[in-house]
């Protein structure tokens, strides 16, 4: 599907034809030059002079699936009562670009004609008032449009809008229920559909086994060849790898047939299956499918959405679990991994396929899985939880490091990181928010992007950064409790 963003420029009819022509041609020029720097085209639509034109272009934007969001800009003054009917009807993500065509005030040239043509400072304020008055989810990007920082912000906001659409069209395939007795992976499937658009439904494990049995040996051969090309095979148990191939093909077939982009399963319900999908789930994640272990459909959908928000719509974002700490003074790190299923998009090098016994759960054959170290770099972990009556998205900044030890007997992929502001304070903040042990770890999506996403979806957002303290988080949560009761 074509993906584009619309550029709508505010003006009014008092300026006369000459000025309006100049505004339109500059807007066209800006949209086209900006598009060269952005991941998606910015298409100039109209220089709007009255309420009808604004309402018309909004209706068109709402109706057109290729429009993923609208960006407005006021070259001149544009009285905002003209915008009310359009904004009230607007169903697409919205961004106010507070910029102007010229960078400098031209000392010699400036006169009242120049002032009338170039009054973004004036127009911005009227525009800001009405979006504030309407309590719209506001996104403001400010600065000179040719500056790299401004372009970077627009690009990231566009990726947020890709995440909004991914959410609105999200379908999750659940194989089996949530792990028995676990609280934080539960949630209100009706609420997530109302707020986020997700369709979360269950399919029988027996149906998956049927689909696995229908996979041909030739199909398994092809899948095996793909594994051979992408990964190093470090096991003699070829049958275990072929079994994972069969699982992957069957799960992908069922998901694609039902329009699902994410799935969950649980080691407590593998009826009729010899291996918990490991390599199978990991390779599906590398293709953009979301996954959540132990029936965690919330983290599964978030993984897929955050992948879609990343580079080439399949960024370095992955299902992750906090496992254990290294509490040596000056080397305080968290070690994250999962029973099997960590996405190879996090890998620092070429992943190895290994087989090992499953340490927990039913008596199954040794599942094949990808083993690797996560790469170093700035990242975030994000967790969506159900607070009863509202959804809360918790995001923490982290710094991933090359694992400081080899851990030769650890049979799974691993990522090591330093939580912000430090392990102890960051932990206290995280526990205060109620964030889960399951997260999406991302090198590609940052906290600002998820804040923008949460604002558009109208859910609570809490950010643990280098500046957070338990006191500041506690106060923020208390205020949020009150605000969300009023909503
Ligand atoms: Mn888990």
XYZ file of C-alpha atoms and ligand atoms in Angstrom:
488
model
C 0.000 0.000 0.000
C 1.151 3.531 -0.795
C 2.122 5.415 2.378
C 2.231 9.183 2.456
C 1.723 12.193 4.688
C -0.246 15.275 3.784
C 0.988 18.852 4.065
C -1.842 21.310 4.729
C -0.959 24.976 4.812
C -3.045 27.506 6.680
C -3.856 30.955 5.309
C -6.916 33.149 4.657
C -8.358 35.024 1.688
C -7.489 38.550 2.887
C -3.960 38.456 1.506
C -4.791 38.682 -2.191
C -3.903 36.378 -5.037
C -0.232 37.341 -5.306
C 0.628 36.414 -1.711
C -1.415 33.205 -1.789
C 0.346 32.108 -4.958
C 3.707 32.647 -3.271
C 2.564 30.688 -0.201
C 1.368 27.779 -2.361
C 4.557 27.589 -4.428
C 6.772 27.746 -1.341
C 4.685 25.055 0.363
C 5.064 22.870 -2.715
C 8.808 23.466 -2.710
C 9.127 22.678 1.024
C 7.088 19.472 0.757
C 9.157 18.269 -2.154
C 12.544 19.145 -0.616
C 11.544 17.671 2.756
C 10.376 14.475 1.050
C 13.933 13.920 -0.206
C 15.104 13.633 3.414
C 12.147 11.724 4.914
C 11.290 8.001 4.953
C 7.833 8.710 3.452
C 6.668 11.363 0.979
C 5.171 14.585 2.296
C 2.527 15.609 -0.224
C 1.405 19.219 -0.458
C -2.406 19.264 -0.605
C -3.822 22.744 -0.192
C -3.335 26.296 0.997
C -6.539 26.480 3.004
C -8.370 29.786 3.082
C -11.675 28.901 4.717
C -13.511 26.386 6.855
C -14.947 24.477 3.891
C -11.547 23.807 2.333
C -10.188 22.548 5.638
C -13.181 20.296 6.294
C -12.968 18.925 2.756
C -9.282 18.031 2.965
C -9.795 16.422 6.399
C -12.647 14.278 5.057
C -10.408 13.230 2.183
C -7.544 12.401 4.594
C -9.836 10.336 6.826
C -11.111 8.378 3.856
C -7.774 7.797 2.098
C -5.897 4.778 3.470
C -2.649 5.962 1.918
C -2.666 9.033 4.190
C -0.928 8.084 7.449
C -0.978 11.529 9.020
C -1.310 15.243 8.348
C 1.210 18.004 8.951
C -0.019 21.572 9.146
C 1.969 24.768 8.780
C 0.975 28.424 8.893
C 3.007 30.498 6.470
C 0.716 33.414 7.204
C -1.954 34.072 9.766
C -4.836 31.575 9.532
C -7.782 32.315 11.846
C -8.428 29.156 13.792
C -12.223 29.177 13.996
C -11.829 28.105 10.349
C -10.078 24.969 11.593
C -12.526 23.829 14.277
C -14.883 21.723 12.148
C -11.982 20.080 10.355
C -10.028 19.305 13.515
C -13.114 17.905 15.268
C -13.608 15.511 12.331
C -9.915 14.582 11.952
C -9.190 10.864 12.454
C -5.551 10.798 11.338
C -2.462 11.595 13.440
C -1.699 15.290 13.414
C 1.523 17.305 13.656
C 1.982 21.065 13.818
C 5.178 22.078 12.041
C 6.197 25.414 13.580
C 8.642 26.707 11.018
C 8.996 29.488 8.479
C 10.169 29.604 4.879
C 13.121 31.916 5.542
C 15.784 31.340 8.140
C 16.819 34.980 8.592
C 15.098 38.329 9.021
C 16.452 40.197 5.945
C 17.726 43.472 7.373
C 17.405 45.660 4.258
C 14.475 43.953 2.602
C 12.087 43.781 5.527
C 8.997 46.013 5.264
C 5.292 45.511 5.993
C 4.754 43.428 2.831
C 7.432 41.035 4.003
C 5.851 40.952 7.472
C 2.410 40.110 6.064
C 3.762 37.309 3.915
C 6.020 35.807 6.583
C 4.139 35.641 9.848
C 4.487 32.070 10.999
C 5.137 33.321 14.536
C 1.672 34.882 14.499
C -0.072 31.992 12.732
C 1.557 29.373 14.989
C 0.063 30.904 18.099
C -3.492 31.000 16.797
C -3.019 27.405 15.612
C -1.578 26.302 18.952
C -4.500 27.896 20.769
C -7.180 25.990 18.907
C -5.522 22.573 19.145
C -4.989 23.214 22.848
C -8.584 24.441 23.299
C -9.869 21.304 21.517
C -7.679 19.106 23.786
C -6.282 17.437 20.692
C -3.283 15.147 21.041
C -0.676 17.756 20.103
C 2.600 17.097 18.380
C 4.689 20.183 17.702
C 7.930 20.131 15.725
C 9.706 23.472 15.806
C 12.705 25.012 14.089
C 13.973 25.810 10.601
C 12.684 23.224 8.132
C 16.059 22.734 6.416
C 17.795 21.826 9.684
C 18.696 18.183 10.038
C 17.318 18.029 13.580
C 13.878 19.200 12.410
C 13.907 16.698 9.557
C 14.961 13.937 11.940
C 12.020 14.786 14.206
C 9.550 14.697 11.308
C 10.994 11.364 10.167
C 10.579 9.850 13.611
C 7.044 11.180 13.940
C 6.224 9.580 10.569
C 7.489 6.256 11.969
C 5.203 6.750 14.971
C 2.268 7.078 12.553
C 3.305 3.814 10.876
C 3.077 2.333 14.392
C -0.378 3.825 14.857
C -1.626 2.113 11.694
C 0.121 -1.140 12.663
C -1.742 -0.972 15.968
C -5.115 -0.165 14.414
C -4.817 -3.175 12.103
C -3.176 -5.522 14.651
C -4.449 -9.086 14.930
C -2.881 -11.436 17.443
C -3.062 -15.230 17.176
C -3.003 -16.893 20.583
C -2.037 -20.575 20.841
C -3.117 -21.519 24.331
C -3.962 -19.244 27.228
C -1.690 -17.191 29.496
C 0.680 -19.088 31.790
C -1.185 -20.262 34.869
C -1.264 -17.807 37.809
C 0.778 -15.038 36.141
C -0.802 -11.586 36.689
C 1.036 -8.988 34.618
C 0.570 -10.797 31.304
C -3.213 -10.662 31.725
C -5.318 -7.844 30.305
C -8.637 -6.683 28.953
C -8.877 -7.735 25.310
C -11.937 -5.566 24.778
C -10.146 -2.486 26.152
C -7.140 -2.972 23.840
C -9.463 -3.238 20.865
C -11.302 -0.032 21.832
C -8.115 1.945 22.552
C -5.516 0.382 20.287
C -7.522 -1.428 17.610
C -6.089 -4.870 18.414
C -8.059 -8.016 17.616
C -6.798 -10.646 20.043
C -8.209 -14.136 19.516
C -7.362 -17.740 20.252
C -6.694 -20.753 18.019
C -6.413 -24.355 19.169
C -2.964 -25.910 19.516
C -4.506 -28.961 17.840
C -5.201 -26.878 14.739
C -1.545 -25.832 14.681
C -0.483 -29.495 14.899
C -2.802 -30.256 11.976
C -1.190 -27.454 9.988
C 2.262 -28.785 10.928
C 1.331 -32.250 9.670
C 0.240 -30.742 6.369
C 3.691 -29.203 5.742
C 5.562 -31.130 3.025
C 9.186 -32.332 3.190
C 9.991 -30.064 0.227
C 8.730 -27.049 2.172
C 10.842 -28.072 5.153
C 13.868 -28.350 2.825
C 13.359 -24.794 1.630
C 12.959 -23.448 5.156
C 16.056 -25.360 6.256
C 18.036 -23.791 3.402
C 16.984 -20.345 4.630
C 18.269 -21.176 8.138
C 21.548 -22.430 6.665
C 22.029 -19.186 4.809
C 21.231 -16.876 7.734
C 22.710 -18.762 10.699
C 25.620 -21.026 11.697
C 24.452 -24.554 12.416
C 26.133 -25.677 15.637
C 24.301 -28.937 16.320
C 24.194 -32.452 14.819
C 20.506 -32.733 15.591
C 19.271 -31.822 12.113
C 15.870 -33.377 12.832
C 15.294 -30.829 15.639
C 15.967 -27.990 13.194
C 13.673 -29.548 10.607
C 10.969 -29.818 13.257
C 11.312 -26.077 13.973
C 11.066 -25.410 10.232
C 7.801 -27.327 10.172
C 6.491 -25.294 13.115
C 7.513 -22.007 11.521
C 5.843 -22.784 8.192
C 2.615 -23.868 9.924
C 2.449 -20.854 12.247
C 3.206 -18.420 9.410
C 0.587 -20.062 7.210
C -2.084 -19.794 9.901
C -1.172 -16.193 10.748
C -1.100 -15.065 7.120
C -4.434 -16.774 6.426
C -5.986 -14.814 9.299
C -4.205 -11.471 8.782
C -2.272 -11.834 12.052
C 1.045 -10.033 12.593
C 1.707 -11.357 16.104
C 1.300 -14.550 18.107
C 1.712 -15.996 21.562
C 2.072 -19.516 22.906
C 2.862 -21.189 26.205
C 5.069 -24.076 27.234
C 2.106 -25.268 29.332
C 0.051 -26.015 26.244
C 2.049 -27.809 23.576
C -0.416 -30.627 23.152
C 0.724 -32.833 20.276
C 3.991 -30.910 19.710
C 7.481 -32.341 20.312
C 9.315 -29.039 20.771
C 8.482 -25.598 22.065
C 8.959 -23.346 19.011
C 12.335 -21.624 19.500
C 14.190 -21.103 16.252
C 10.747 -21.017 14.573
C 9.559 -18.085 16.693
C 12.907 -16.318 16.411
C 12.976 -16.507 12.635
C 9.356 -15.335 12.424
C 10.265 -12.332 14.609
C 13.135 -11.505 12.269
C 10.452 -11.066 9.582
C 8.431 -8.582 11.641
C 5.993 -10.912 13.414
C 5.460 -10.116 17.091
C 5.876 -12.785 19.725
C 5.111 -13.109 23.420
C 5.968 -16.082 25.608
C 3.705 -17.589 28.267
C 0.627 -16.309 26.468
C 1.713 -12.671 26.735
C -0.273 -11.248 23.829
C 0.297 -7.629 24.938
C 4.069 -7.816 24.534
C 3.599 -9.764 21.306
C 1.506 -7.034 19.680
C 3.840 -4.310 20.985
C 6.849 -6.142 19.508
C 5.279 -6.191 16.070
C 4.159 -2.550 16.309
C 7.582 -1.343 17.446
C 9.280 -3.354 14.713
C 7.009 -1.610 12.193
C 8.076 1.772 13.634
C 11.750 0.985 13.022
C 14.070 1.009 10.053
C 12.481 -0.389 6.873
C 9.420 -1.244 8.997
C 11.276 -4.171 10.551
C 13.625 -2.581 13.053
C 15.816 -3.916 15.848
C 13.076 -4.476 18.409
C 12.469 -7.715 20.283
C 10.554 -9.553 22.934
C 12.761 -9.543 26.053
C 12.635 -10.683 29.640
C 14.503 -9.393 32.689
C 16.204 -12.449 34.168
C 19.034 -11.751 36.572
C 21.376 -9.028 37.943
C 25.118 -8.511 38.238
C 25.372 -6.483 41.453
C 29.131 -5.961 41.634
C 29.849 -2.338 42.608
C 30.585 -0.252 39.510
C 29.419 -3.052 37.186
C 25.706 -3.123 37.865
C 24.035 -4.792 34.901
C 20.788 -6.566 34.048
C 20.903 -9.758 32.020
C 17.960 -10.270 29.713
C 17.093 -13.388 27.731
C 14.209 -15.804 27.347
C 13.589 -19.498 27.545
C 14.343 -19.560 23.780
C 12.714 -16.723 21.922
C 14.911 -13.646 21.408
C 14.758 -11.959 17.995
C 18.012 -12.086 16.000
C 17.538 -8.410 15.037
C 19.371 -7.681 18.330
C 22.384 -9.843 17.479
C 25.924 -8.413 17.453
C 27.177 -11.252 15.212
C 25.878 -14.218 13.218
C 23.581 -16.306 15.466
C 24.273 -20.021 16.007
C 21.608 -22.719 15.916
C 22.025 -24.982 18.946
C 19.925 -27.679 20.602
C 19.667 -28.065 24.365
C 17.152 -29.539 26.783
C 14.367 -27.197 27.894
C 15.007 -26.358 31.547
C 11.373 -25.880 32.495
C 8.014 -27.381 31.611
C 6.954 -30.588 29.919
C 9.117 -33.471 28.846
C 9.759 -32.493 25.233
C 12.555 -33.116 22.761
C 15.515 -30.671 22.878
C 14.366 -27.619 20.934
C 16.611 -25.866 18.403
C 17.168 -22.181 19.121
C 19.343 -19.252 18.035
C 22.110 -18.313 20.467
C 23.885 -14.930 20.244
C 24.994 -11.834 22.136
C 23.008 -8.616 21.834
C 24.800 -5.591 20.422
C 25.953 -2.595 22.454
C 24.212 0.768 22.189
C 21.514 3.075 23.466
C 18.145 1.355 23.692
C 14.854 1.269 25.561
C 12.687 -1.363 27.193
C 8.920 -0.887 27.000
C 6.065 -2.633 28.793
C 2.322 -2.258 28.282
C 0.297 -3.151 31.362
C -3.382 -3.163 32.231
C -4.062 -1.086 35.351
C -7.763 -1.967 35.435
C -9.700 0.847 33.758
C -6.722 2.031 31.721
C -3.597 0.913 29.909
C -0.147 2.167 30.969
C 2.926 2.142 28.753
C 6.161 2.161 30.769
C 9.422 2.979 28.982
C 12.914 2.930 30.451
C 16.103 4.176 28.801
C 18.928 1.648 28.894
C 22.491 1.351 27.635
C 23.184 -2.100 26.226
C 26.776 -3.339 26.556
C 28.743 -6.236 25.192
C 28.125 -8.910 27.847
C 31.047 -8.689 30.289
C 31.341 -12.483 30.517
C 31.064 -15.382 28.077
C 28.563 -17.499 30.052
C 29.506 -20.643 28.051
C 26.818 -22.794 29.640
C 23.941 -20.409 29.040
C 22.045 -22.009 26.128
C 20.085 -18.949 24.978
C 20.538 -15.530 23.339
C 21.420 -12.847 25.887
C 21.509 -9.059 26.165
C 23.254 -7.157 28.972
C 22.409 -3.579 29.861
C 22.694 -0.735 32.295
C 19.292 0.642 33.280
C 18.826 4.399 33.697
C 19.487 6.241 35.893
C 21.316 3.312 37.531
C 20.356 -0.267 38.298
C 19.056 0.291 41.844
C 17.163 3.564 41.224
C 15.911 2.377 37.852
C 14.667 -0.838 39.420
C 12.791 0.994 42.149
C 11.181 3.291 39.569
C 10.258 0.331 37.340
C 8.651 -1.585 40.200
C 6.679 1.507 41.277
C 5.150 1.737 37.784
C 4.200 -1.949 37.761
C 6.107 -2.619 34.527
C 6.322 -6.308 33.569
C 9.241 -8.761 33.369
C 8.378 -9.063 29.680
C 9.318 -6.023 27.596
C 10.064 -4.974 24.063
C 13.741 -4.042 23.863
C 14.458 -1.664 20.999
C 17.549 -0.004 19.550
C 15.394 1.632 16.872
C 12.461 3.215 18.685
C 13.107 5.825 21.381
C 11.074 7.035 24.358
C 9.882 10.170 22.544
C 8.420 8.049 19.759
C 6.513 5.878 22.210
C 5.340 8.982 24.073
C 3.937 10.331 20.788
C 2.380 6.950 20.032
C 0.766 6.710 23.486
C -0.583 10.263 23.139
C -2.244 9.427 19.816
C -3.667 6.160 21.193
C -4.821 8.015 24.342
C -3.179 5.791 26.943
C -1.020 6.600 29.973
C 2.725 6.957 29.394
C 5.518 6.862 32.000
C 9.176 7.393 31.114
C 12.079 6.349 33.347
C 15.112 8.337 32.199
C 18.516 9.386 33.525
C 16.699 12.174 35.424
C 14.078 9.999 37.133
C 13.927 9.448 40.866
C 11.536 7.234 42.811
C 9.988 10.426 44.257
C 9.398 11.963 40.853
C 7.890 8.748 39.512
C 5.685 8.312 42.566
C 4.314 11.849 42.207
C 3.736 11.382 38.485
C 1.831 8.137 39.066
C -0.320 9.743 41.763
C -1.239 12.640 39.435
C -1.904 10.201 36.582
C -4.256 8.217 38.806
C -6.338 11.337 39.356
C -6.227 12.439 35.709
C -7.282 9.080 34.373
C -10.171 8.886 36.834
C -11.469 12.169 35.393
C -11.217 10.994 31.775
Mn 8.761 -15.160 29.931
